[in-house]
JSON list of C-alpha atoms and ligand atoms in Angstrom, two decimals:
[
{"chain": "A", "resi": 758, "resn": "MET", "atom": "CA", "xyz": [8.76, -33.51, -0.81]},
{"chain": "A", "resi": 759, "resn": "LEU", "atom": "CA", "xyz": [11.96, -31.73, -1.69]},
{"chain": "A", "resi": 760, "resn": "MET", "atom": "CA", "xyz": [10.98, -28.18, -0.98]},
{"chain": "A", "resi": 761, "resn": "ASN", "atom": "CA", "xyz": [13.64, -25.89, 0.34]},
{"chain": "A", "resi": 762, "resn": "GLU", "atom": "CA", "xyz": [14.37, -22.19, 0.56]},
{"chain": "A", "resi": 763, "resn": "THR", "atom": "CA", "xyz": [13.52, -19.92, -2.36]},
{"chain": "A", "resi": 764, "resn": "VAL", "atom": "CA", "xyz": [16.76, -17.94, -2.21]},
{"chain": "A", "resi": 765, "resn": "VAL", "atom": "CA", "xyz": [20.20, -19.00, -1.03]},
{"chain": "A", "resi": 766, "resn": "LYS", "atom": "CA", "xyz": [22.76, -16.31, -0.37]},
{"chain": "A", "resi": 767, "resn": "TYR", "atom": "CA", "xyz": [26.54, -16.50, -0.77]},
{"chain": "A", "resi": 768, "resn": "GLU", "atom": "CA", "xyz": [29.12, -14.11, 0.60]},
{"chain": "A", "resi": 769, "resn": "ALA", "atom": "CA", "xyz": [31.88, -12.66, -1.57]},
{"chain": "A", "resi": 770, "resn": "ASN", "atom": "CA", "xyz": [34.61, -15.08, -2.64]},
{"chain": "A", "resi": 771, "resn": "SER", "atom": "CA", "xyz": [37.75, -14.00, -0.82]},
{"chain": "A", "resi": 772, "resn": "LYS", "atom": "CA", "xyz": [39.87, -16.80, -2.29]},
{"chain": "A", "resi": 773, "resn": "GLY", "atom": "CA", "xyz": [39.26, -16.74, -6.02]},
{"chain": "A", "resi": 774, "resn": "ARG", "atom": "CA", "xyz": [37.07, -15.84, -8.98]},
{"chain": "A", "resi": 775, "resn": "ASP", "atom": "CA", "xyz": [33.35, -16.25, -9.57]},
{"chain": "A", "resi": 776, "resn": "PHE", "atom": "CA", "xyz": [31.91, -17.40, -12.89]},
{"chain": "A", "resi": 777, "resn": "VAL", "atom": "CA", "xyz": [28.40, -17.95, -14.17]},
{"chain": "A", "resi": 778, "resn": "VAL", "atom": "CA", "xyz": [27.47, -20.46, -16.84]},
{"chain": "A", "resi": 779, "resn": "GLY", "atom": "CA", "xyz": [24.44, -20.82, -19.13]},
{"chain": "A", "resi": 780, "resn": "ASP", "atom": "CA", "xyz": [22.12, -23.82, -19.54]},
{"chain": "A", "resi": 781, "resn": "LEU", "atom": "CA", "xyz": [24.27, -26.97, -19.79]},
{"chain": "A", "resi": 782, "resn": "HIS", "atom": "CA", "xyz": [21.60, -29.37, -21.07]},
{"chain": "A", "resi": 783, "resn": "GLY", "atom": "CA", "xyz": [23.87, -32.38, -20.70]},
{"chain": "A", "resi": 784, "resn": "HIS", "atom": "CA", "xyz": [26.96, -30.84, -22.31]},
{"chain": "A", "resi": 785, "resn": "TYR", "atom": "CA", "xyz": [29.47, -31.81, -19.67]},
{"chain": "A", "resi": 786, "resn": "ASP", "atom": "CA", "xyz": [32.26, -31.78, -22.27]},
{"chain": "A", "resi": 787, "resn": "LEU", "atom": "CA", "xyz": [31.60, -28.14, -23.18]},
{"chain": "A", "resi": 788, "resn": "LEU", "atom": "CA", "xyz": [31.74, -27.15, -19.53]},
{"chain": "A", "resi": 789, "resn": "GLN", "atom": "CA", "xyz": [35.08, -28.92, -19.08]},
{"chain": "A", "resi": 790, "resn": "GLN", "atom": "CA", "xyz": [36.46, -27.03, -22.09]},
{"chain": "A", "resi": 791, "resn": "ALA", "atom": "CA", "xyz": [35.22, -23.71, -20.70]},
{"chain": "A", "resi": 792, "resn": "LEU", "atom": "CA", "xyz": [36.74, -24.45, -17.28]},
{"chain": "A", "resi": 793, "resn": "ASP", "atom": "CA", "xyz": [40.06, -25.47, -18.81]},
{"chain": "A", "resi": 794, "resn": "LYS", "atom": "CA", "xyz": [40.14, -22.30, -20.88]},
{"chain": "A", "resi": 795, "resn": "VAL", "atom": "CA", "xyz": [40.03, -20.06, -17.81]},
{"chain": "A", "resi": 796, "resn": "GLY", "atom": "CA", "xyz": [42.24, -22.32, -15.69]},
{"chain": "A", "resi": 797, "resn": "PHE", "atom": "CA", "xyz": [39.42, -22.82, -13.22]},
{"chain": "A", "resi": 798, "resn": "ASP", "atom": "CA", "xyz": [40.74, -23.61, -9.76]},
{"chain": "A", "resi": 799, "resn": "ILE", "atom": "CA", "xyz": [38.26, -25.84, -7.93]},
{"chain": "A", "resi": 800, "resn": "HIS", "atom": "CA", "xyz": [39.87, -24.96, -4.60]},
{"chain": "A", "resi": 801, "resn": "ALA", "atom": "CA", "xyz": [39.42, -21.21, -4.97]},
{"chain": "A", "resi": 802, "resn": "ASP", "atom": "CA", "xyz": [37.02, -20.33, -7.77]},
{"chain": "A", "resi": 803, "resn": "ARG", "atom": "CA", "xyz": [33.25, -20.77, -7.79]},
{"chain": "A", "resi": 804, "resn": "LEU", "atom": "CA", "xyz": [30.90, -21.54, -10.65]},
{"chain": "A", "resi": 805, "resn": "PHE", "atom": "CA", "xyz": [27.25, -20.52, -10.55]},
{"chain": "A", "resi": 806, "resn": "SER", "atom": "CA", "xyz": [24.75, -22.06, -12.95]},
{"chain": "A", "resi": 807, "resn": "VAL", "atom": "CA", "xyz": [21.42, -20.73, -14.23]},
{"chain": "A", "resi": 808, "resn": "GLY", "atom": "CA", "xyz": [19.97, -24.26, -14.13]},
{"chain": "A", "resi": 809, "resn": "ASP", "atom": "CA", "xyz": [18.78, -26.71, -16.82]},
{"chain": "A", "resi": 810, "resn": "LEU", "atom": "CA", "xyz": [21.76, -28.98, -16.27]},
{"chain": "A", "resi": 811, "resn": "ILE", "atom": "CA", "xyz": [19.95, -31.91, -17.85]},
{"chain": "A", "resi": 812, "resn": "ASP", "atom": "CA", "xyz": [18.05, -33.09, -20.94]},
{"chain": "A", "resi": 813, "resn": "ARG", "atom": "CA", "xyz": [18.68, -32.93, -24.69]},
{"chain": "A", "resi": 814, "resn": "GLY", "atom": "CA", "xyz": [22.49, -33.22, -24.54]},
{"chain": "A", "resi": 815, "resn": "PRO", "atom": "CA", "xyz": [24.62, -36.35, -24.19]},
{"chain": "A", "resi": 816, "resn": "GLU", "atom": "CA", "xyz": [25.53, -36.46, -20.46]},
{"chain": "A", "resi": 817, "resn": "SER", "atom": "CA", "xyz": [22.60, -35.41, -18.28]},
{"chain": "A", "resi": 818, "resn": "LEU", "atom": "CA", "xyz": [23.45, -37.65, -15.34]},
{"chain": "A", "resi": 819, "resn": "LYS", "atom": "CA", "xyz": [27.03, -36.42, -15.20]},
{"chain": "A", "resi": 820, "resn": "CYS", "atom": "CA", "xyz": [25.86, -32.80, -15.30]},
{"chain": "A", "resi": 821, "resn": "LEU", "atom": "CA", "xyz": [23.51, -33.47, -12.40]},
{"chain": "A", "resi": 822, "resn": "THR", "atom": "CA", "xyz": [26.40, -34.81, -10.30]},
{"chain": "A", "resi": 823, "resn": "LEU", "atom": "CA", "xyz": [28.07, -31.38, -10.57]},
{"chain": "A", "resi": 824, "resn": "VAL", "atom": "CA", "xyz": [25.69, -30.12, -7.88]},
{"chain": "A", "resi": 825, "resn": "GLN", "atom": "CA", "xyz": [27.59, -32.28, -5.39]},
{"chain": "A", "resi": 826, "resn": "GLU", "atom": "CA", "xyz": [30.85, -30.44, -6.07]},
{"chain": "A", "resi": 827, "resn": "SER", "atom": "CA", "xyz": [31.95, -27.88, -3.50]},
{"chain": "A", "resi": 828, "resn": "TRP", "atom": "CA", "xyz": [32.68, -25.28, -6.20]},
{"chain": "A", "resi": 829, "resn": "PHE", "atom": "CA", "xyz": [29.42, -25.62, -8.16]},
{"chain": "A", "resi": 830, "resn": "TYR", "atom": "CA", "xyz": [26.14, -23.84, -7.31]},
{"chain": "A", "resi": 831, "resn": "ALA", "atom": "CA", "xyz": [23.03, -24.05, -9.44]},
{"chain": "A", "resi": 832, "resn": "VAL", "atom": "CA", "xyz": [19.50, -22.72, -9.32]},
{"chain": "A", "resi": 833, "resn": "ARG", "atom": "CA", "xyz": [16.70, -25.00, -10.34]},
{"chain": "A", "resi": 834, "resn": "GLY", "atom": "CA", "xyz": [15.62, -24.87, -13.98]},
{"chain": "A", "resi": 835, "resn": "ASN", "atom": "CA", "xyz": [12.33, -25.97, -15.49]},
{"chain": "A", "resi": 836, "resn": "HIS", "atom": "CA", "xyz": [14.02, -29.18, -16.64]},
{"chain": "A", "resi": 837, "resn": "GLU", "atom": "CA", "xyz": [15.00, -30.09, -13.09]},
{"chain": "A", "resi": 838, "resn": "VAL", "atom": "CA", "xyz": [11.42, -29.38, -12.03]},
{"chain": "A", "resi": 839, "resn": "MET", "atom": "CA", "xyz": [10.08, -31.62, -14.82]},
{"chain": "A", "resi": 840, "resn": "LEU", "atom": "CA", "xyz": [12.42, -34.38, -13.61]},
{"chain": "A", "resi": 841, "resn": "GLU", "atom": "CA", "xyz": [11.30, -33.90, -10.04]},
{"chain": "A", "resi": 842, "resn": "ASP", "atom": "CA", "xyz": [7.63, -33.99, -11.00]},
{"chain": "A", "resi": 843, "resn": "ALA", "atom": "CA", "xyz": [8.06, -37.04, -13.19]},
{"chain": "A", "resi": 844, "resn": "LEU", "atom": "CA", "xyz": [10.19, -39.09, -10.78]},
{"chain": "A", "resi": 845, "resn": "PHE", "atom": "CA", "xyz": [8.71, -38.20, -7.43]},
{"chain": "A", "resi": 846, "resn": "ASN", "atom": "CA", "xyz": [5.24, -36.76, -7.97]},
{"chain": "A", "resi": 847, "resn": "ASN", "atom": "CA", "xyz": [4.20, -38.89, -10.96]},
{"chain": "A", "resi": 848, "resn": "GLU", "atom": "CA", "xyz": [3.09, -35.63, -12.45]},
{"chain": "A", "resi": 849, "resn": "ASN", "atom": "CA", "xyz": [3.23, -35.21, -16.19]},
{"chain": "A", "resi": 850, "resn": "PRO", "atom": "CA", "xyz": [6.02, -37.75, -16.89]},
{"chain": "A", "resi": 851, "resn": "GLN", "atom": "CA", "xyz": [5.25, -37.46, -20.62]},
{"chain": "A", "resi": 852, "resn": "LEU", "atom": "CA", "xyz": [6.03, -33.75, -20.57]},
{"chain": "A", "resi": 853, "resn": "TRP", "atom": "CA", "xyz": [9.53, -34.48, -19.32]},
{"chain": "A", "resi": 854, "resn": "LEU", "atom": "CA", "xyz": [10.12, -37.40, -21.71]},
{"chain": "A", "resi": 855, "resn": "LYS", "atom": "CA", "xyz": [9.05, -35.27, -24.66]},
{"chain": "A", "resi": 856, "resn": "ASN", "atom": "CA", "xyz": [11.29, -32.40, -23.61]},
{"chain": "A", "resi": 857, "resn": "GLY", "atom": "CA", "xyz": [14.55, -34.32, -23.52]},
{"chain": "A", "resi": 858, "resn": "GLY", "atom": "CA", "xyz": [14.05, -36.41, -20.37]},
{"chain": "A", "resi": 859, "resn": "ASP", "atom": "CA", "xyz": [14.07, -39.64, -22.37]},
{"chain": "A", "resi": 860, "resn": "TRP", "atom": "CA", "xyz": [17.75, -40.20, -21.45]},
{"chain": "A", "resi": 861, "resn": "ILE", "atom": "CA", "xyz": [16.38, -41.81, -18.30]},
{"chain": "A", "resi": 862, "resn": "LEU", "atom": "CA", "xyz": [15.24, -44.78, -20.38]},
{"chain": "A", "resi": 863, "resn": "ASN", "atom": "CA", "xyz": [18.93, -45.64, -20.87]},
{"chain": "A", "resi": 864, "resn": "GLU", "atom": "CA", "xyz": [19.91, -45.18, -17.24]},
{"chain": "A", "resi": 865, "resn": "ASP", "atom": "CA", "xyz": [19.29, -47.07, -14.02]},
{"chain": "A", "resi": 866, "resn": "ARG", "atom": "CA", "xyz": [16.20, -45.26, -12.76]},
{"chain": "A", "resi": 867, "resn": "GLN", "atom": "CA", "xyz": [17.05, -45.98, -9.15]},
{"chain": "A", "resi": 868, "resn": "GLU", "atom": "CA", "xyz": [20.48, -44.45, -9.53]},
{"chain": "A", "resi": 869, "resn": "VAL", "atom": "CA", "xyz": [18.96, -41.31, -11.06]},
{"chain": "A", "resi": 870, "resn": "GLU", "atom": "CA", "xyz": [16.38, -41.06, -8.27]},
{"chain": "A", "resi": 871, "resn": "GLU", "atom": "CA", "xyz": [19.05, -41.46, -5.63]},
{"chain": "A", "resi": 872, "resn": "LEU", "atom": "CA", "xyz": [21.15, -38.70, -7.14]},
{"chain": "A", "resi": 873, "resn": "ALA", "atom": "CA", "xyz": [18.12, -36.45, -7.62]},
{"chain": "A", "resi": 874, "resn": "ARG", "atom": "CA", "xyz": [17.19, -36.86, -3.95]},
{"chain": "A", "resi": 875, "resn": "LYS", "atom": "CA", "xyz": [20.62, -35.57, -3.02]},
{"chain": "A", "resi": 876, "resn": "VAL", "atom": "CA", "xyz": [20.96, -32.71, -5.47]},
{"chain": "A", "resi": 877, "resn": "LEU", "atom": "CA", "xyz": [17.47, -31.22, -5.86]},
{"chain": "A", "resi": 878, "resn": "PRO", "atom": "CA", "xyz": [17.36, -29.90, -2.28]},
{"chain": "A", "resi": 879, "resn": "ARG", "atom": "CA", "xyz": [20.62, -28.11, -3.09]},
{"chain": "A", "resi": 880, "resn": "MET", "atom": "CA", "xyz": [19.07, -26.28, -6.05]},
{"chain": "A", "resi": 881, "resn": "PRO", "atom": "CA", "xyz": [17.07, -23.27, -4.85]},
{"chain": "A", "resi": 882, "resn": "TYR", "atom": "CA", "xyz": [14.88, -21.17, -7.16]},
{"chain": "A", "resi": 883, "resn": "ALA", "atom": "CA", "xyz": [17.17, -18.18, -6.75]},
{"chain": "A", "resi": 884, "resn": "ILE", "atom": "CA", "xyz": [20.76, -17.50, -5.71]},
{"chain": "A", "resi": 885, "resn": "GLU", "atom": "CA", "xyz": [22.22, -14.24, -4.49]},
{"chain": "A", "resi": 886, "resn": "VAL", "atom": "CA", "xyz": [25.97, -13.69, -4.59]},
{"chain": "A", "resi": 887, "resn": "MET", "atom": "CA", "xyz": [27.98, -10.83, -3.18]},
{"chain": "A", "resi": 888, "resn": "THR", "atom": "CA", "xyz": [30.94, -9.65, -5.22]},
{"chain": "A", "resi": 889, "resn": "PRO", "atom": "CA", "xyz": [33.36, -6.91, -4.17]},
{"chain": "A", "resi": 890, "resn": "HIS", "atom": "CA", "xyz": [31.33, -4.43, -6.25]},
{"chain": "A", "resi": 891, "resn": "ALA", "atom": "CA", "xyz": [27.81, -5.72, -6.48]},
{"chain": "A", "resi": 892, "resn": "GLN", "atom": "CA", "xyz": [25.02, -7.93, -5.35]},
{"chain": "A", "resi": 893, "resn": "VAL", "atom": "CA", "xyz": [24.27, -10.39, -8.12]},
{"chain": "A", "resi": 894, "resn": "GLY", "atom": "CA", "xyz": [21.13, -12.50, -8.52]},
{"chain": "A", "resi": 895, "resn": "ILE", "atom": "CA", "xyz": [20.57, -15.71, -10.46]},
{"chain": "A", "resi": 896, "resn": "VAL", "atom": "CA", "xyz": [17.30, -17.32, -11.51]},
{"chain": "A", "resi": 897, "resn": "HIS", "atom": "CA", "xyz": [16.61, -19.70, -14.35]},
{"chain": "A", "resi": 898, "resn": "ALA", "atom": "CA", "xyz": [14.12, -17.79, -16.52]},
{"chain": "A", "resi": 899, "resn": "GLU", "atom": "CA", "xyz": [12.85, -14.46, -15.25]},
{"chain": "A", "resi": 900, "resn": "PRO", "atom": "CA", "xyz": [13.21, -12.53, -11.96]},
{"chain": "A", "resi": 901, "resn": "PRO", "atom": "CA", "xyz": [10.34, -10.64, -10.32]},
{"chain": "A", "resi": 902, "resn": "GLN", "atom": "CA", "xyz": [10.34, -6.87, -10.94]},
{"chain": "A", "resi": 903, "resn": "ASP", "atom": "CA", "xyz": [11.49, -6.41, -7.34]},
{"chain": "A", "resi": 904, "resn": "TRP", "atom": "CA", "xyz": [14.12, -8.90, -6.18]},
{"chain": "A", "resi": 905, "resn": "ALA", "atom": "CA", "xyz": [13.08, -8.31, -2.55]},
{"chain": "A", "resi": 906, "resn": "LEU", "atom": "CA", "xyz": [9.82, -10.15, -3.28]},
{"chain": "A", "resi": 907, "resn": "LEU", "atom": "CA", "xyz": [11.83, -13.38, -3.29]},
{"chain": "A", "resi": 908, "resn": "HIS", "atom": "CA", "xyz": [12.61, -12.79, 0.37]},
{"chain": "A", "resi": 909, "resn": "ARG", "atom": "CA", "xyz": [9.35, -11.32, 1.52]},
{"chain": "A", "resi": 910, "resn": "ASP", "atom": "CA", "xyz": [6.47, -12.79, -0.36]},
{"chain": "A", "resi": 911, "resn": "SER", "atom": "CA", "xyz": [5.87, -16.41, 0.53]},
{"chain": "A", "resi": 912, "resn": "LYS", "atom": "CA", "xyz": [2.92, -16.45, -1.85]},
{"chain": "A", "resi": 913, "resn": "LEU", "atom": "CA", "xyz": [5.08, -15.38, -4.80]},
{"chain": "A", "resi": 914, "resn": "ASP", "atom": "CA", "xyz": [4.30, -17.40, -7.95]},
{"chain": "A", "resi": 915, "resn": "ILE", "atom": "CA", "xyz": [7.54, -19.25, -8.67]},
{"chain": "A", "resi": 916, "resn": "SER", "atom": "CA", "xyz": [6.52, -20.40, -12.12]},
{"chain": "A", "resi": 917, "resn": "PRO", "atom": "CA", "xyz": [7.88, -17.28, -13.93]},
{"chain": "A", "resi": 918, "resn": "LEU", "atom": "CA", "xyz": [11.26, -17.90, -12.29]},
{"chain": "A", "resi": 919, "resn": "LEU", "atom": "CA", "xyz": [11.33, -21.22, -14.15]},
{"chain": "A", "resi": 920, "resn": "TRP", "atom": "CA", "xyz": [9.40, -20.68, -17.36]},
{"chain": "A", "resi": 921, "resn": "ALA", "atom": "CA", "xyz": [8.78, -17.02, -18.27]},
{"chain": "A", "resi": 922, "resn": "ARG", "atom": "CA", "xyz": [10.07, -15.35, -21.44]},
{"chain": "A", "resi": 923, "resn": "GLN", "atom": "CA", "xyz": [8.01, -12.19, -21.23]},
{"chain": "A", "resi": 924, "resn": "ARG", "atom": "CA", "xyz": [10.78, -9.72, -20.48]},
{"chain": "A", "resi": 925, "resn": "ILE", "atom": "CA", "xyz": [13.11, -10.86, -23.24]},
{"chain": "A", "resi": 926, "resn": "ALA", "atom": "CA", "xyz": [10.26, -11.26, -25.74]},
{"chain": "A", "resi": 927, "resn": "SER", "atom": "CA", "xyz": [9.22, -7.65, -25.18]},
{"chain": "A", "resi": 928, "resn": "LYS", "atom": "CA", "xyz": [12.86, -6.42, -24.88]},
{"chain": "A", "resi": 929, "resn": "ASP", "atom": "CA", "xyz": [11.98, -5.08, -21.44]},
{"chain": "A", "resi": 930, "resn": "ARG", "atom": "CA", "xyz": [14.84, -2.86, -20.26]},
{"chain": "A", "resi": 931, "resn": "SER", "atom": "CA", "xyz": [13.33, -1.87, -16.94]},
{"chain": "A", "resi": 932, "resn": "LEU", "atom": "CA", "xyz": [15.58, -2.38, -13.93]},
{"chain": "A", "resi": 933, "resn": "ILE", "atom": "CA", "xyz": [14.96, -5.14, -11.44]},
{"chain": "A", "resi": 934, "resn": "LYS", "atom": "CA", "xyz": [14.82, -3.39, -8.10]},
{"chain": "A", "resi": 935, "resn": "ASN", "atom": "CA", "xyz": [16.89, -4.26, -5.01]},
{"chain": "A", "resi": 936, "resn": "ILE", "atom": "CA", "xyz": [19.60, -6.15, -6.89]},
{"chain": "A", "resi": 937, "resn": "ASP", "atom": "CA", "xyz": [22.47, -4.83, -9.03]},
{"chain": "A", "resi": 938, "resn": "ARG", "atom": "CA", "xyz": [22.41, -7.44, -11.76]},
{"chain": "A", "resi": 939, "resn": "VAL", "atom": "CA", "xyz": [20.55, -10.66, -12.50]},
{"chain": "A", "resi": 940, "resn": "TYR", "atom": "CA", "xyz": [21.78, -13.56, -14.66]},
{"chain": "A", "resi": 941, "resn": "VAL", "atom": "CA", "xyz": [19.26, -15.80, -16.38]},
{"chain": "A", "resi": 942, "resn": "GLY", "atom": "CA", "xyz": [19.19, -18.58, -18.96]},
{"chain": "A", "resi": 943, "resn": "HIS", "atom": "CA", "xyz": [16.22, -20.49, -20.40]},
{"chain": "A", "resi": 944, "resn": "THR", "atom": "CA", "xyz": [15.69, -18.53, -23.60]},
{"chain": "A", "resi": 945, "resn": "PRO", "atom": "CA", "xyz": [18.23, -19.46, -26.29]},
{"chain": "A", "resi": 946, "resn": "ILE", "atom": "CA", "xyz": [19.85, -16.44, -27.95]},
{"chain": "A", "resi": 947, "resn": "GLU", "atom": "CA", "xyz": [22.72, -16.11, -30.40]},
{"chain": "A", "resi": 948, "resn": "SER", "atom": "CA", "xyz": [25.04, -14.26, -28.06]},
{"chain": "A", "resi": 949, "resn": "PRO", "atom": "CA", "xyz": [24.79, -13.06, -24.47]},
{"chain": "A", "resi": 950, "resn": "ARG", "atom": "CA", "xyz": [22.96, -9.77, -24.03]},
{"chain": "A", "resi": 951, "resn": "THR", "atom": "CA", "xyz": [21.92, -7.39, -21.29]},
{"chain": "A", "resi": 952, "resn": "LEU", "atom": "CA", "xyz": [18.51, -5.73, -21.08]},
{"chain": "A", "resi": 953, "resn": "GLY", "atom": "CA", "xyz": [18.24, -3.27, -18.21]},
{"chain": "A", "resi": 954, "resn": "ASN", "atom": "CA", "xyz": [20.15, -5.04, -15.45]},
{"chain": "A", "resi": 955, "resn": "VAL", "atom": "CA", "xyz": [19.27, -8.56, -16.61]},
{"chain": "A", "resi": 956, "resn": "ARG", "atom": "CA", "xyz": [21.94, -10.56, -18.42]},
{"chain": "A", "resi": 957, "resn": "TYR", "atom": "CA", "xyz": [20.77, -13.38, -20.71]},
{"chain": "A", "resi": 958, "resn": "ILE", "atom": "CA", "xyz": [23.38, -16.11, -21.15]},
{"chain": "A", "resi": 959, "resn": "ASP", "atom": "CA", "xyz": [21.65, -19.15, -22.65]},
{"chain": "A", "resi": 960, "resn": "THR", "atom": "CA", "xyz": [23.42, -19.39, -25.97]},
{"chain": "A", "resi": 961, "resn": "GLY", "atom": "CA", "xyz": [21.71, -22.65, -26.78]},
{"chain": "A", "resi": 962, "resn": "ALA", "atom": "CA", "xyz": [24.31, -25.27, -25.90]},
{"chain": "A", "resi": 963, "resn": "PHE", "atom": "CA", "xyz": [21.70, -27.92, -26.62]},
{"chain": "A", "resi": 964, "resn": "ASN", "atom": "CA", "xyz": [21.71, -27.34, -30.35]},
{"chain": "A", "resi": 965, "resn": "SER", "atom": "CA", "xyz": [24.58, -25.08, -31.26]},
{"chain": "A", "resi": 966, "resn": "THR", "atom": "CA", "xyz": [27.23, -26.39, -28.85]},
{"chain": "A", "resi": 967, "resn": "ILE", "atom": "CA", "xyz": [27.99, -22.83, -27.78]},
{"chain": "A", "resi": 968, "resn": "LEU", "atom": "CA", "xyz": [28.16, -22.59, -24.03]},
{"chain": "A", "resi": 969, "resn": "THR", "atom": "CA", "xyz": [28.52, -19.21, -22.37]},
{"chain": "A", "resi": 970, "resn": "MET", "atom": "CA", "xyz": [30.57, -18.92, -19.22]},
{"chain": "A", "resi": 971, "resn": "GLU", "atom": "CA", "xyz": [31.66, -15.53, -17.94]},
{"chain": "A", "resi": 972, "resn": "ARG", "atom": "CA", "xyz": [33.03, -13.84, -14.86]},
{"chain": "A", "resi": 973, "resn": "PHE", "atom": "CA", "xyz": [30.67, -11.73, -12.84]},
{"chain": "A", "resi": 974, "resn": "ALA", "atom": "CA", "xyz": [31.04, -8.17, -14.07]},
{"chain": "B", "resi": 243, "resn": "MN", "atom": "MN1", "xyz": [14.76, -23.77, -19.33]}
]
């Protein structure tokens, strides 16, 4: 019901800086601290998110509202897909509840559904951002070996974009073609690392309260 484009493209930011942030998982407070630290200017700077805004942490609903902000752009994570399936497709609601979605039991379900209807269509599977020096890609878990497949191949299996951990598990350093650099989250690691041209930035905010936010390099 809420299907939209696979990739959304953004031109270079002529007014300010661009940042990318790892999986929030409800840690709105940590994001505020990170934004304060860099003096984030909501009128000029942009923040891109690798998805998984919700579940496990204390303020899932508040994190989901970020998608409505003019300076905030997020791809869809597997947790947003679990929410969508549970709320709107009555598909595997237990899977979501078991994986941190149980915060909904303490919220007004209608309010959550209303917000989800607004924000999910604004969360594509992939984002492409131009910077003065590079073309940067963002997906939640794992990009295809050739970024161009996201544009071309309508039969592309999107599930690896949301769930895969194959590349990081095998320390795959091969380059993703047709993109300069790709940022991903999904797999918690101790500190951000780059393999090939893929940058992993999920430093596990959900259990360690370390949130990674960095400027596009
Ligand atoms: Mn994830």
